[in-house]
XYZ file of C-alpha atoms in Angstrom:
713
model
C 36.373 -0.215 -31.712
C 33.812 -1.574 -29.259
C 30.209 -1.147 -30.166
C 27.443 -0.355 -27.744
C 24.633 -2.755 -26.990
C 22.277 -0.488 -28.928
C 24.457 -0.690 -32.048
C 24.616 -4.460 -31.743
C 20.836 -4.690 -31.503
C 20.338 -2.219 -34.344
C 22.622 -4.177 -36.642
C 20.731 -7.339 -35.793
C 17.444 -5.714 -36.696
C 18.765 -4.401 -40.016
C 20.115 -7.829 -40.932
C 16.795 -9.499 -40.186
C 18.119 -11.312 -37.141
C 16.554 -11.262 -33.716
C 18.257 -10.694 -30.423
C 17.044 -10.524 -26.865
C 18.781 -7.966 -24.719
C 18.452 -8.281 -20.958
C 18.925 -4.716 -19.691
C 17.935 -5.251 -16.054
C 15.098 -6.518 -13.910
C 13.583 -3.008 -14.071
C 13.585 -2.693 -17.845
C 11.978 -4.284 -20.863
C 13.150 -7.114 -23.028
C 13.155 -6.327 -26.733
C 13.148 -8.574 -29.731
C 14.305 -6.899 -32.895
C 12.070 -7.775 -35.792
C 10.590 -5.921 -38.687
C 7.184 -6.094 -40.298
C 6.164 -4.040 -43.287
C 2.954 -2.540 -44.550
C 2.539 -0.546 -47.749
C 2.588 3.195 -47.395
C 2.507 6.183 -49.707
C 5.260 7.979 -47.857
C 7.480 4.935 -47.463
C 7.538 1.628 -45.665
C 5.684 1.383 -42.375
C 8.026 -0.506 -40.080
C 7.085 -2.486 -37.021
C 9.233 -3.574 -34.114
C 8.426 -6.551 -31.980
C 8.552 -5.770 -28.259
C 8.305 -8.129 -25.309
C 7.733 -6.853 -21.790
C 8.723 -8.585 -18.603
C 6.759 -8.209 -15.365
C 4.869 -5.202 -16.741
C 1.714 -4.476 -14.754
C 1.171 -0.782 -15.315
C 1.592 0.026 -18.984
C -0.022 -2.946 -20.670
C -2.791 -2.934 -23.239
C -2.593 -1.780 -26.780
C -4.204 0.553 -29.239
C -4.540 0.804 -32.981
C -3.233 3.888 -34.714
C -2.210 5.853 -31.642
C 0.549 6.018 -29.097
C 0.338 6.216 -25.313
C -1.530 9.372 -24.429
C -1.424 11.774 -21.562
C -4.246 11.686 -19.047
C -4.334 15.463 -18.805
C -7.729 16.959 -19.617
C -6.564 20.477 -20.434
C -4.189 19.983 -23.335
C -5.277 21.154 -26.763
C -2.951 21.632 -29.712
C -3.391 22.016 -33.454
C -3.408 19.096 -35.859
C -0.101 17.672 -36.991
C 0.982 14.872 -39.275
C 3.825 12.490 -38.595
C 5.623 11.019 -41.563
C 7.360 7.648 -41.639
C 10.847 7.621 -40.339
C 13.566 6.146 -42.517
C 15.723 5.456 -39.494
C 16.160 1.857 -38.334
C 14.396 0.455 -35.307
C 15.336 1.942 -31.968
C 15.092 0.734 -28.392
C 12.650 2.287 -25.980
C 13.053 1.488 -22.292
C 10.167 1.618 -19.868
C 10.113 0.812 -16.171
C 8.076 -2.214 -15.313
C 6.696 -0.580 -12.163
C 3.270 1.022 -12.263
C 3.458 4.484 -13.805
C 2.453 7.423 -11.677
C -0.071 9.250 -13.874
C 0.422 12.473 -11.989
C 4.140 12.542 -12.771
C 4.565 15.032 -15.649
C 7.912 13.560 -16.600
C 6.244 10.310 -17.518
C 3.966 11.984 -20.046
C 6.462 14.434 -21.424
C 6.573 14.113 -25.167
C 3.718 11.634 -25.372
C 1.544 12.133 -28.418
C -2.131 12.539 -27.612
C -3.491 10.779 -30.642
C -2.283 9.064 -33.796
C -4.948 8.304 -36.329
C -4.812 5.781 -39.116
C -6.295 7.347 -42.219
C -7.730 4.773 -44.574
C -7.409 5.556 -48.254
C -7.556 3.671 -51.496
C -3.829 3.447 -52.052
C -1.916 4.046 -48.875
C -1.787 4.135 -45.125
C -0.686 7.348 -43.534
C -0.626 8.467 -39.941
C -2.291 11.626 -38.677
C -1.273 13.042 -35.332
C -3.569 15.405 -33.528
C -3.758 16.836 -30.031
C -7.216 16.948 -28.526
C -8.821 17.573 -25.200
C -8.923 14.465 -23.046
C -12.428 14.200 -21.662
C -12.706 13.095 -18.035
C -14.160 9.659 -17.475
C -17.062 8.962 -15.147
C -15.204 5.868 -14.006
C -11.615 6.448 -13.033
C -10.632 2.812 -13.362
C -12.018 0.517 -16.025
C -11.002 -3.087 -16.291
C -8.929 -3.943 -19.316
C -8.500 -7.350 -20.817
C -8.974 -10.307 -18.466
C -5.977 -11.552 -16.457
C -3.488 -12.974 -18.873
C -2.994 -16.710 -18.906
C -0.343 -16.762 -21.635
C 2.674 -14.741 -22.635
C 1.937 -11.540 -24.559
C 4.091 -9.853 -27.174
C 3.706 -6.488 -28.847
C 4.287 -5.153 -32.313
C 5.271 -1.511 -32.547
C 4.981 0.906 -35.445
C 8.188 2.844 -36.115
C 6.251 5.841 -37.440
C 3.765 6.590 -34.687
C 5.002 4.358 -31.839
C 1.660 2.564 -31.767
C 1.781 -0.761 -29.950
C -0.597 -3.662 -30.531
C -0.352 -6.962 -28.667
C -0.643 -10.395 -30.214
C -3.971 -10.870 -28.405
C -5.563 -8.052 -30.415
C -3.757 -8.812 -33.675
C -4.723 -12.474 -33.659
C -8.247 -11.707 -32.432
C -8.912 -9.053 -35.070
C -7.443 -11.247 -37.799
C -9.612 -14.181 -36.771
C -12.682 -11.937 -36.493
C -12.298 -10.769 -40.092
C -11.532 -14.276 -41.320
C -14.670 -15.776 -39.768
C -17.063 -12.902 -40.529
C -19.396 -13.003 -43.512
C -18.650 -9.386 -44.387
C -17.204 -8.662 -47.804
C -14.354 -6.170 -47.984
C -11.415 -5.309 -50.199
C -8.554 -7.735 -49.686
C -6.107 -5.028 -50.794
C -7.419 -2.535 -48.239
C -4.399 -0.809 -46.601
C -5.733 -1.362 -43.088
C -6.229 -5.065 -43.721
C -2.753 -5.353 -45.251
C -1.268 -3.561 -42.251
C -3.042 -5.983 -39.923
C -1.642 -8.932 -41.875
C 1.814 -7.356 -41.754
C 1.648 -7.086 -37.973
C 0.521 -10.702 -37.703
C 3.497 -11.762 -39.805
C 5.828 -9.622 -37.698
C 4.640 -11.348 -34.536
C 5.229 -14.767 -36.081
C 8.708 -14.128 -37.468
C 10.483 -15.776 -34.516
C 9.610 -18.108 -31.706
C 8.337 -16.772 -28.424
C 11.197 -16.074 -25.988
C 11.412 -17.695 -22.630
C 11.026 -14.439 -20.749
C 8.004 -12.261 -21.492
C 4.952 -10.926 -19.673
C 4.185 -13.394 -16.916
C 0.809 -15.085 -16.618
C -2.034 -13.682 -14.471
C -0.958 -10.070 -14.973
C -3.551 -7.483 -15.911
C -3.077 -4.467 -18.164
C -4.509 -1.042 -17.505
C -7.087 0.468 -19.794
C -6.193 2.434 -22.893
C -8.250 5.138 -24.546
C -9.174 4.572 -28.209
C -7.989 6.940 -30.913
C -9.813 10.167 -31.620
C -10.280 11.643 -35.046
C -8.216 14.690 -35.980
C -9.732 18.137 -35.791
C -10.677 19.737 -39.116
C -11.305 23.376 -39.770
C -14.998 24.234 -39.659
C -14.346 26.879 -42.303
C -13.395 24.230 -44.857
C -15.291 25.389 -47.995
C -15.446 21.849 -49.396
C -17.356 20.588 -46.383
C -20.515 22.672 -46.402
C -22.849 19.816 -45.453
C -20.850 19.073 -42.320
C -20.768 22.719 -41.227
C -24.567 22.856 -41.338
C -24.858 21.120 -37.981
C -21.680 22.053 -36.169
C -23.475 23.747 -33.257
C -24.389 20.843 -30.973
C -25.653 23.114 -28.198
C -28.267 24.553 -30.571
C -29.302 21.043 -31.575
C -29.776 20.017 -27.956
C -31.914 23.082 -27.429
C -34.112 22.136 -30.408
C -34.467 18.552 -29.198
C -35.517 19.650 -25.727
C -37.974 22.123 -27.214
C -39.640 19.540 -29.467
C -39.737 16.717 -26.938
C -40.944 18.798 -23.989
C -43.351 21.205 -25.663
C -46.854 21.019 -24.191
C -48.448 24.299 -25.321
C -49.559 23.044 -28.740
C -52.758 24.073 -30.478
C -54.672 21.065 -31.903
C -56.868 23.313 -34.032
C -53.951 24.207 -36.345
C -54.565 21.017 -38.366
C -58.345 21.280 -38.648
C -58.008 22.779 -42.137
C -57.429 19.203 -43.386
C -61.113 18.373 -42.888
C -61.842 20.460 -46.009
C -60.789 17.554 -48.243
C -64.002 15.566 -47.856
C -66.517 18.363 -47.370
C -67.853 17.859 -50.920
C -68.094 15.000 -53.388
C -65.502 16.653 -55.632
C -61.861 17.242 -54.620
C -60.893 20.754 -53.483
C -59.149 23.184 -55.808
C -55.801 22.416 -54.211
C -55.876 18.890 -55.736
C -54.673 20.263 -59.064
C -51.153 19.673 -60.430
C -48.548 22.382 -60.548
C -48.011 24.323 -63.753
C -44.215 24.131 -63.951
C -44.036 26.375 -67.010
C -45.905 29.093 -65.125
C -43.582 28.743 -62.105
C -40.462 29.015 -64.276
C -41.990 32.012 -66.059
C -42.528 33.830 -62.756
C -38.944 33.129 -61.722
C -37.561 34.346 -65.045
C -39.668 37.487 -64.774
C -37.878 38.389 -61.556
C -34.545 37.561 -63.200
C -35.295 39.950 -66.039
C -35.874 42.815 -63.612
C -32.579 42.167 -61.844
C -30.746 41.446 -65.156
C -29.825 37.914 -64.152
C -29.648 34.993 -66.587
C -32.834 33.015 -67.104
C -33.477 29.811 -65.242
C -33.555 26.443 -66.964
C -35.351 23.399 -65.621
C -33.347 20.604 -64.014
C -34.042 17.377 -65.852
C -31.455 15.207 -64.108
C -30.365 16.750 -60.805
C -31.994 14.828 -57.958
C -33.936 12.622 -60.376
C -34.969 9.163 -59.172
C -33.882 6.321 -61.475
C -35.618 2.929 -61.813
C -33.286 0.876 -64.076
C -35.434 -2.310 -64.424
C -38.248 -0.247 -65.950
C -36.150 2.300 -67.847
C -37.782 5.147 -65.941
C -36.524 8.466 -64.588
C -38.740 10.554 -62.296
C -37.702 14.203 -62.069
C -37.408 15.908 -58.685
C -39.321 19.083 -59.605
C -38.964 20.372 -56.036
C -40.297 23.884 -55.465
C -41.886 25.593 -52.500
C -44.341 27.141 -54.959
C -46.144 23.807 -54.998
C -45.740 21.094 -52.352
C -46.486 17.486 -53.289
C -45.948 13.979 -51.870
C -44.874 10.779 -53.598
C -45.839 7.339 -52.300
C -44.044 4.133 -53.318
C -43.988 0.423 -52.486
C -40.653 -0.806 -53.861
C -39.522 -3.384 -51.295
C -39.718 -7.122 -51.787
C -43.143 -8.353 -50.744
C -44.039 -11.747 -49.349
C -47.758 -11.091 -49.879
C -47.725 -10.840 -53.687
C -44.216 -12.353 -54.240
C -42.954 -9.279 -56.080
C -39.252 -8.498 -56.152
C -37.593 -5.384 -54.784
C -36.919 -2.605 -57.282
C -33.431 -1.112 -57.374
C -33.606 2.689 -57.375
C -31.386 5.680 -56.620
C -30.780 9.386 -57.212
C -28.413 10.978 -59.732
C -25.639 13.003 -58.098
C -25.195 16.703 -58.824
C -21.874 16.296 -60.642
C -23.205 13.464 -62.794
C -26.348 15.474 -63.574
C -24.254 18.417 -64.793
C -22.189 16.118 -67.016
C -25.319 14.608 -68.552
C -26.942 18.016 -69.066
C -23.794 19.349 -70.784
C -23.817 16.328 -73.085
C -27.477 16.917 -73.967
C -26.843 20.616 -74.665
C -23.778 20.012 -76.835
C -25.178 17.063 -78.787
C -28.667 18.625 -78.955
C -30.063 15.262 -77.950
C -33.833 14.912 -77.736
C -34.945 13.309 -74.485
C -37.557 10.558 -74.401
C -40.951 11.653 -73.219
C -43.206 9.551 -71.018
C -45.356 7.502 -73.410
C -46.621 4.583 -71.318
C -50.168 3.279 -71.551
C -52.657 5.262 -69.487
C -56.057 4.401 -68.055
C -58.298 7.029 -66.450
C -60.486 5.863 -63.579
C -62.937 7.733 -61.369
C -62.676 6.130 -57.951
C -64.985 6.559 -54.998
C -62.489 7.076 -52.183
C -63.394 6.827 -48.506
C -62.235 9.529 -46.117
C -59.200 8.423 -44.070
C -60.655 9.626 -40.764
C -64.387 9.051 -41.304
C -65.720 6.076 -43.290
C -69.071 7.849 -43.720
C -67.533 10.439 -46.050
C -66.535 9.712 -49.646
C -65.194 11.662 -52.602
C -64.962 11.008 -56.352
C -61.305 11.173 -57.357
C -59.983 11.258 -60.922
C -57.048 8.842 -61.141
C -54.691 8.359 -64.100
C -52.975 4.957 -63.990
C -49.869 4.426 -66.156
C -48.632 0.904 -66.907
C -44.906 0.711 -67.653
C -43.318 -2.525 -68.824
C -40.074 -4.015 -67.570
C -37.053 -3.524 -69.870
C -34.447 -5.592 -67.964
C -34.471 -8.191 -65.224
C -34.009 -7.016 -61.651
C -31.058 -9.367 -61.157
C -29.002 -7.475 -63.759
C -28.647 -4.456 -61.467
C -27.544 -6.080 -58.216
C -23.967 -4.857 -58.699
C -25.196 -1.255 -59.036
C -25.627 -1.012 -55.295
C -24.430 2.358 -53.978
C -23.998 4.001 -57.395
C -24.955 7.649 -57.894
C -23.029 8.212 -61.142
C -24.410 6.648 -64.308
C -23.502 6.353 -67.955
C -24.661 9.324 -70.004
C -26.210 7.254 -72.780
C -28.053 5.087 -70.268
C -29.698 8.079 -68.578
C -30.621 9.881 -71.795
C -32.363 6.754 -73.127
C -34.719 6.517 -70.134
C -38.341 7.614 -70.190
C -38.608 10.863 -68.233
C -41.633 11.554 -66.068
C -42.143 14.969 -64.505
C -44.778 17.267 -63.100
C -45.592 18.491 -66.613
C -46.758 14.977 -67.601
C -49.693 15.140 -65.170
C -53.008 16.145 -66.714
C -54.499 19.411 -65.503
C -57.764 17.769 -64.404
C -56.138 14.772 -62.705
C -56.303 14.414 -58.917
C -54.026 11.392 -58.413
C -51.361 9.929 -60.718
C -50.258 6.297 -60.350
C -47.421 4.473 -62.147
C -47.476 0.666 -62.003
C -44.535 -1.447 -63.136
C -45.334 -4.765 -64.793
C -42.847 -7.647 -64.376
C -42.943 -8.856 -67.979
C -39.401 -10.301 -68.020
C -39.403 -12.292 -64.798
C -39.767 -16.066 -64.779
C -43.248 -15.979 -63.317
C -46.018 -13.473 -63.820
C -46.115 -11.121 -60.849
C -48.515 -8.534 -59.594
C -47.625 -4.992 -60.701
C -45.368 -2.891 -58.503
C -46.447 0.494 -57.174
C -43.646 2.716 -58.469
C -45.369 6.029 -57.833
C -48.597 7.404 -56.385
C -48.697 11.208 -56.439
C -51.672 13.309 -55.302
C -51.700 16.358 -57.534
C -51.550 18.901 -54.724
C -52.059 19.745 -51.081
C -54.113 22.274 -49.165
C -50.935 23.969 -47.928
C -50.450 25.366 -51.432
C -53.611 27.495 -51.161
C -53.891 28.054 -47.405
C -50.378 29.491 -46.966
C -48.407 32.010 -49.000
C -45.109 31.300 -50.764
C -43.248 33.224 -48.068
C -44.874 31.132 -45.341
C -43.987 27.908 -47.163
C -40.352 29.036 -47.415
C -40.376 29.707 -43.684
C -41.852 26.255 -42.994
C -39.146 24.578 -45.081
C -36.359 26.355 -43.170
C -37.858 25.773 -39.715
C -38.557 22.106 -40.387
C -34.951 21.628 -41.446
C -33.533 23.380 -38.381
C -35.681 21.430 -35.937
C -35.816 18.002 -37.552
C -32.105 17.891 -38.396
C -31.387 17.945 -34.660
C -33.458 14.758 -34.272
C -32.177 12.876 -37.294
C -29.633 10.078 -37.100
C -26.706 10.501 -34.758
C -26.276 14.217 -34.200
C -27.744 14.905 -37.618
C -25.885 12.257 -39.629
C -26.831 8.879 -41.039
C -24.174 6.225 -40.362
C -26.130 2.992 -39.904
C -28.056 2.681 -43.179
C -26.005 -0.034 -44.886
C -28.384 -0.940 -47.718
C -26.271 1.079 -50.181
C -28.287 4.292 -50.086
C -25.357 6.221 -48.562
C -23.230 5.596 -51.635
C -19.865 3.933 -51.990
C -16.694 4.389 -49.989
C -14.230 6.887 -51.474
C -11.455 9.280 -50.476
C -14.047 11.932 -49.652
C -16.033 9.596 -47.432
C -12.801 8.678 -45.615
C -12.368 12.328 -44.702
C -16.042 12.640 -43.794
C -15.724 9.638 -41.505
C -12.828 11.214 -39.620
C -14.775 14.437 -39.273
C -17.757 12.558 -37.937
C -15.700 10.549 -35.437
C -14.381 13.841 -34.098
C -17.901 15.275 -34.070
C -19.491 12.250 -32.374
C -17.092 10.601 -29.944
C -19.584 7.938 -28.819
C -19.383 5.895 -32.029
C -16.327 4.035 -30.759
C -16.168 2.813 -27.156
C -14.312 5.147 -24.853
C -11.937 2.387 -23.789
C -10.680 -0.177 -26.272
C -7.623 -2.384 -26.563
C -7.402 -2.707 -30.313
C -9.316 -1.151 -33.196
C -9.056 -1.351 -36.963
C -11.269 0.216 -39.637
C -11.631 -1.751 -42.879
C -13.072 -0.269 -46.057
C -15.774 -2.318 -47.787
C -17.558 -1.391 -50.993
C -20.356 0.677 -49.463
C -19.516 0.662 -45.746
C -16.784 0.711 -43.121
C -16.145 -2.250 -40.838
C -15.198 -1.233 -37.291
C -13.433 -4.119 -35.548
C -12.237 -3.724 -31.981
C -11.527 -5.635 -28.794
C -14.139 -5.111 -26.098
C -12.875 -3.194 -23.081
C -14.923 -5.252 -20.627
C -15.665 -8.586 -22.272
C -18.550 -9.967 -20.234
C -18.961 -13.023 -22.451
C -16.896 -15.237 -24.669
C -17.213 -12.691 -27.473
C -14.117 -10.563 -26.894
C -14.063 -8.909 -30.332
C -16.941 -7.189 -32.106
C -17.553 -5.969 -35.641
C -19.917 -3.139 -36.566
C -20.824 -1.854 -40.010
C -21.090 1.892 -40.572
C -22.021 3.568 -43.826
C -20.276 6.729 -45.050
C -21.630 9.597 -42.904
C -24.356 11.542 -44.684
C -26.447 14.514 -43.503
C -29.794 13.349 -42.178
C -30.806 10.048 -40.659
C -33.710 8.175 -39.096
C -35.855 9.552 -36.274
C -39.331 9.478 -34.775
C -41.465 12.512 -35.511
C -42.657 14.098 -32.228
C -46.305 15.098 -31.981
C -45.302 18.709 -31.384
C -44.103 18.964 -35.007
C -47.581 18.079 -36.258
C -49.119 21.174 -34.690
C -46.093 23.404 -35.375
C -45.630 22.619 -39.074
C -48.747 22.227 -41.272
C -46.752 20.652 -44.169
C -45.841 17.737 -41.888
C -49.461 17.350 -40.821
C -50.481 17.385 -44.471
C -47.783 14.833 -45.314
C -49.193 12.426 -42.720
C -52.752 12.963 -43.911
C -51.860 12.359 -47.562
C -50.350 8.997 -46.682
C -53.617 7.951 -45.049
C -55.441 9.331 -48.093
C -53.196 7.292 -50.421
C -54.049 4.126 -48.485
C -57.734 4.811 -49.159
C -56.972 5.389 -52.852
C -55.127 2.050 -53.146
C -58.016 0.237 -51.444
C -60.459 1.699 -53.976
C -58.072 0.912 -56.849
C -57.747 -2.738 -55.788
C -61.534 -3.023 -55.584
C -61.691 -1.769 -59.167
C -58.993 -4.238 -60.280
C -60.840 -7.136 -58.656
C -63.951 -6.275 -60.635
C -61.801 -6.367 -63.787
C -60.108 -9.659 -62.782
C -56.726 -7.976 -62.454
C -54.204 -8.532 -59.643
C -54.184 -6.133 -56.721
C -51.227 -3.843 -56.059
C -49.226 -3.144 -52.894
C -51.064 -5.808 -50.912
C -48.131 -6.237 -48.523
C -47.860 -2.598 -47.400
C -51.642 -2.272 -47.451
C -52.001 -5.101 -44.933
C -50.066 -3.182 -42.273
C -51.188 0.338 -43.200
C -54.853 -0.593 -42.811
C -54.200 -1.735 -39.248
C -52.669 1.666 -38.477
C -55.535 3.462 -40.198
C -58.201 1.556 -38.257
C -56.508 2.430 -34.961
C -56.373 6.101 -35.945
C -60.061 6.102 -36.899
C -61.028 4.774 -33.483
C -59.065 7.587 -31.835
C -60.759 10.109 -34.144
C -64.240 8.910 -33.201
C -63.487 9.001 -29.465
C -61.895 12.484 -29.415
C -63.355 15.952 -28.973
C -64.329 17.497 -32.341
C -61.790 20.309 -31.942
C -58.992 17.822 -31.283
C -60.206 14.888 -33.374
C -58.074 15.596 -36.462
C -54.955 16.217 -34.398
C -55.502 13.003 -32.424
C -56.078 11.100 -35.668
C -52.780 12.319 -37.131
C -50.827 11.617 -33.937
C -52.143 8.070 -33.726
C -51.477 7.278 -37.387
C -48.051 8.906 -37.129
C -47.113 6.722 -34.148
C -46.919 3.694 -36.467
C -44.470 5.386 -38.838
C -40.736 5.985 -38.813
C -39.008 8.917 -40.487
C -35.777 9.767 -42.219
C -34.263 13.032 -43.343
C -32.261 12.701 -46.556
C -30.052 15.615 -47.576
C -27.810 13.766 -50.032
C -28.212 11.927 -53.369
C -29.298 8.417 -52.444
C -27.213 5.593 -53.906
C -28.731 2.662 -55.745
C -30.410 0.360 -53.253
C -33.370 -1.877 -52.533
C -35.719 -1.079 -49.670
C -35.838 -3.438 -46.696
C -38.173 -3.417 -43.711
C -37.431 -4.898 -40.319
C -39.408 -7.866 -39.026
C -41.196 -8.205 -42.360
C -43.372 -5.153 -41.679
C -43.950 -3.745 -45.147
C -44.900 -0.115 -45.442
C -45.924 2.504 -47.931
C -43.048 4.944 -48.342
C -43.996 8.617 -48.295
C -41.633 11.269 -49.681
C -41.762 15.070 -49.643
C -39.119 17.507 -50.950
C -38.351 20.953 -49.501
C -36.142 23.752 -50.821
C -34.178 26.083 -48.587
C -34.151 29.786 -49.406
C -31.712 31.433 -49.257
C -29.460 28.637 -50.408
C -26.864 27.158 -48.029
C -23.448 27.887 -49.524
C -22.797 25.948 -52.730
C -24.341 22.669 -51.557
C -27.439 21.224 -53.203
C -28.206 18.552 -50.594
C -30.248 15.807 -52.175
C -30.766 17.811 -55.338
C -33.903 17.982 -57.442
C -34.890 21.641 -57.373
C -37.146 22.656 -60.247
C -34.636 25.276 -61.391
C -31.242 26.543 -60.295
C -29.216 24.773 -57.553
C -31.104 25.373 -54.335
C -30.435 23.171 -51.317
C -33.037 20.398 -51.287
C -33.753 17.963 -48.491
C -36.274 15.172 -48.296
C -38.512 13.819 -45.540
C -39.422 10.141 -45.740
C -41.802 8.138 -43.618
C -42.488 4.449 -43.788
């Protein structure tokens, strides 16, 4: 019985042989070959395809098939599973395709997405709206000078040419980025490279000097916004509202400079104001439990571990103690410094799940936690006013000296961690708001490098003013309102549409299955991360980041392939604080002022240390912060008295950058661009009512309220 040409080709493919079938001058030439990549649902098969005289359907894409150019199609998400059928032949006319012909696009899948996971490669298929392009025609790859072959996935019909496969492979081989060699995407790329090299190039293929059309890169699949496990993502799903907030903040002109004049009360007398007293956490918890008793709810217990900041080299844990009953700011200088040759200090925040595990262990084992017992020295410093050098104030400062317990180099492999060993955490010294003396105005913790090879200057681990004027000027209800309004307005400015994706120091945590899903959600939420037109794209999982490798759509230079690093998407991100927020939100104005105040405190402290023949602290950050402070003082002296304080804050704020952090920060070391060291300023806010079941960064004094953090540096 005679067999058809298709059966002959199919049998050749199954037997591992290759065969070129000349259908006609109008059709493609195919080479049967098979490449394999590991998959959870079966073997991902590839078919090698060679096109002859093709000028209209060239190009290639990673993880997607040819898509329709219609801009009105929208269908629900689907998933395509690997086919167990052998390779099949697909015939395509070599003439240029008429994009308006519906028969051409009939049955085309709009988007196939490669989902990267720890153990397998699977293909997601989703139908999305095709957005119209501002440029109808975009140049693809340069005119070809050599023959081009394609490798085709049997599962999703994705086609990638040897130009992209070889280019992406070479890009990863020559890059200095570290990634998992067993990553499914990398293995699939190697499999395609092997499939393209299984046989020699045929004599007839795509002729030289032909040019492919552009192809649109893959889009992430749509996910339900009602997904209960994705509360953080849902918080900023309304992009139109975010645009409205951004326009409002950036264009607002009707501000009132006098709203920040209450800050001048700090240096009216020689003694600090009453607001410079620490919070009584026991009293705050008692008030909360009193309301619980009336409503017959269980009593609150203090959070010792949720949102706590860990400093492993010094065996120290600093509790979050966030509560809108009492605002406070923490200042730190933890980055590596070239001025005093001190090393960077690894630090990070305990995740909510890990904190619950540790707390359960403490409750069951009835383990007694270590109290903060470091050496303390009380100093009365004469501190100069930040805005006016003629004013001074006597400030009571308690300085704690904590010794190093392990070398900094022992924790380099902890980068990105948010989950820690239970015994390790319970053996740390715990410092909280209750460890601050009632009559203390400023608390400072200095870390001494006693285990390093050379004696170093102490590191400024913490500088905490005991209070702020906002705690006495505004009521608790007003402070709750400030916390909510700051979140709603600032989140629209932070990062990329409210998410941090470019902070690759390890603070965004490590890559996991959950971050894979978050990445796909974010790519769907923010389509500008990948270029609109690309000819090949692969996403590789590294330890604490994703590597986006793709071929440039319009290579203007010799660099035809690029590699970008993106961290797992997290709520928040970097931004510049607009001046309108200073007049709108007094806590932000107070946050800026306290940083300038802390600079004055460190200057007075270093003067005291010099008299005692002790090394100065934070000399690197102080060098740059004093320049900013001097510029702000000049603006203050040249401004109208009613606007002087506002002008001072705006000028000092212009030298700072901000970040919103609404997630537990992974272990990391701080780095500053261009060697510009800075004093980091941190302030925690609680949202009431709580947002779903999420805790954000964590660190609320009691219960599980949503906590976010504002940082400036």
